[in-house]
C-alpha cells in the first residue's frame, strides 16, 4: 500500500482478500492514536452527535459541526482513508445542495469518501455526488437517520423479500457510482451475498465477518462508555473507563491535598528580579 491510503488501495485489498479495519472517531487526539495503529479507514460518523455531544440520536449533527470535526481528524491522520458522514438534512432537500455539502467535506476537511445513508429515493444523490468526482460510500441496512420513522432498529434482511430489496439497493448504489458500501445491521447471509456480488469494498457495521472490512465506534473499542448499552455487534478491546476515572480521581485527590502542582510544574521569575520587585512594591505600600 502507498503511504496515503486511497479508495484504490481498498479495492486492491478486496481483490487480494485482505481485510480492512475501520473506526468511527471524532477528534484530533483519538485520531492520532488511531493513525499510529495502522488502521486503514476512519469514518467521522454522525454518531458524534450521540457520543461527543450526548444527544439520543444522530439527527442533531449539523454540517458545520461535521465539517469541523472531520477537518480535525484529517489534521491528525493525514494518511488514512477518511470518510465523512453526510448528516441529517444535508442531502435530503435538493440534489444540488447535496453536492455542495458533499463538496464542503472535500474542500474544507480533505475527506476522501462521502458517506450517504441510502434508500431508493436517494440513489440520484449518490449519482450526482459521484458524477461531481467524489467517491461515495452507500450506507444501507439500518439507517440511524431514519429513527423517527422506524421507531427502533432491528436486523435488516431477515426475510427473502427484505433481503432481495437490500441486494437490489446495493446493486443500484453501485450502478449510480458508489465506490464502497457500508452495511449496517444486515444479517450475515445477505451481507455475504452483497459482498460477493459487488467489486467495491464492503464494510460491515454489525453485518458479520464475510464483508471486506469491519467498523466499530472508537468509544466501544476503547471501553469508554459507562451509561451506554452497546449494540450486540460491538466489542470492547480494552476497558479504559475505570482507568480514566481512576486517573481523574487521583488528580482531584492531589489538587485537594496540595500534592499537585509541585515546584517542577511552576514557572519562575528571572534571577534577581524578585528583589527588584520587592523594592518596587515598597514604593506603592
Ligand atoms: O455514524 C457512524 O459512526 C456510523 C457507523 C456506526 C457506521 O454510521
JSON list of C-alpha atoms in Angstrom, two decimals, residues 46 57-64 66 85-102 104-105 115-118 122 125 143-148:
[
{"chain": "A", "resi": 46, "resn": "UNK", "atom": "CA", "xyz": [-22.69, 11.46, 12.70]},
{"chain": "A", "resi": 57, "resn": "UNK", "atom": "CA", "xyz": [-29.87, 10.16, 18.14]},
{"chain": "A", "resi": 58, "resn": "UNK", "atom": "CA", "xyz": [-27.62, 11.22, 15.25]},
{"chain": "A", "resi": 59, "resn": "UNK", "atom": "CA", "xyz": [-30.17, 13.75, 13.99]},
{"chain": "A", "resi": 60, "resn": "UNK", "atom": "CA", "xyz": [-28.82, 16.94, 15.65]},
{"chain": "A", "resi": 61, "resn": "UNK", "atom": "CA", "xyz": [-25.43, 16.70, 13.86]},
{"chain": "A", "resi": 62, "resn": "UNK", "atom": "CA", "xyz": [-25.08, 19.74, 11.58]},
{"chain": "A", "resi": 63, "resn": "UNK", "atom": "CA", "xyz": [-22.92, 20.31, 8.51]},
{"chain": "A", "resi": 64, "resn": "UNK", "atom": "CA", "xyz": [-20.74, 22.91, 10.27]},
{"chain": "A", "resi": 66, "resn": "UNK", "atom": "CA", "xyz": [-19.36, 17.58, 10.95]},
{"chain": "A", "resi": 85, "resn": "UNK", "atom": "CA", "xyz": [-20.67, 11.38, 7.01]},
{"chain": "A", "resi": 86, "resn": "UNK", "atom": "CA", "xyz": [-23.42, 13.48, 5.45]},
{"chain": "A", "resi": 87, "resn": "UNK", "atom": "CA", "xyz": [-25.66, 14.49, 8.39]},
{"chain": "A", "resi": 88, "resn": "UNK", "atom": "CA", "xyz": [-29.45, 14.54, 8.50]},
{"chain": "A", "resi": 89, "resn": "UNK", "atom": "CA", "xyz": [-30.96, 17.07, 6.06]},
{"chain": "A", "resi": 90, "resn": "UNK", "atom": "CA", "xyz": [-27.63, 17.79, 4.36]},
{"chain": "A", "resi": 91, "resn": "UNK", "atom": "CA", "xyz": [-28.63, 15.76, 1.29]},
{"chain": "A", "resi": 92, "resn": "UNK", "atom": "CA", "xyz": [-32.37, 15.17, 1.56]},
{"chain": "A", "resi": 93, "resn": "UNK", "atom": "CA", "xyz": [-33.59, 18.60, 0.38]},
{"chain": "A", "resi": 94, "resn": "UNK", "atom": "CA", "xyz": [-32.20, 19.07, -3.12]},
{"chain": "A", "resi": 95, "resn": "UNK", "atom": "CA", "xyz": [-29.59, 17.31, -5.23]},
{"chain": "A", "resi": 96, "resn": "UNK", "atom": "CA", "xyz": [-27.51, 20.48, -5.87]},
{"chain": "A", "resi": 97, "resn": "UNK", "atom": "CA", "xyz": [-27.45, 21.19, -2.14]},
{"chain": "A", "resi": 98, "resn": "UNK", "atom": "CA", "xyz": [-26.32, 17.62, -1.51]},
{"chain": "A", "resi": 99, "resn": "UNK", "atom": "CA", "xyz": [-23.44, 18.02, -3.98]},
{"chain": "A", "resi": 100, "resn": "UNK", "atom": "CA", "xyz": [-22.45, 21.36, -2.44]},
{"chain": "A", "resi": 101, "resn": "UNK", "atom": "CA", "xyz": [-22.49, 19.90, 1.08]},
{"chain": "A", "resi": 102, "resn": "UNK", "atom": "CA", "xyz": [-20.51, 16.83, -0.01]},
{"chain": "A", "resi": 104, "resn": "UNK", "atom": "CA", "xyz": [-17.50, 21.05, 1.66]},
{"chain": "A", "resi": 105, "resn": "UNK", "atom": "CA", "xyz": [-16.11, 17.85, 3.19]},
{"chain": "A", "resi": 115, "resn": "UNK", "atom": "CA", "xyz": [-20.97, 8.53, 3.18]},
{"chain": "A", "resi": 116, "resn": "UNK", "atom": "CA", "xyz": [-24.69, 8.80, 2.50]},
{"chain": "A", "resi": 117, "resn": "UNK", "atom": "CA", "xyz": [-27.49, 6.79, 4.13]},
{"chain": "A", "resi": 118, "resn": "UNK", "atom": "CA", "xyz": [-29.28, 5.45, 1.07]},
{"chain": "A", "resi": 122, "resn": "UNK", "atom": "CA", "xyz": [-31.60, 8.97, -2.71]},
{"chain": "A", "resi": 125, "resn": "UNK", "atom": "CA", "xyz": [-27.92, 11.88, -4.78]},
{"chain": "A", "resi": 143, "resn": "UNK", "atom": "CA", "xyz": [-30.08, 3.83, 8.83]},
{"chain": "A", "resi": 144, "resn": "UNK", "atom": "CA", "xyz": [-29.87, 5.74, 12.11]},
{"chain": "A", "resi": 145, "resn": "UNK", "atom": "CA", "xyz": [-31.13, 8.95, 10.47]},
{"chain": "A", "resi": 146, "resn": "UNK", "atom": "CA", "xyz": [-34.49, 7.21, 9.91]},
{"chain": "A", "resi": 147, "resn": "UNK", "atom": "CA", "xyz": [-35.07, 6.53, 13.64]},
{"chain": "A", "resi": 148, "resn": "UNK", "atom": "CA", "xyz": [-38.04, 8.91, 13.63]}
]
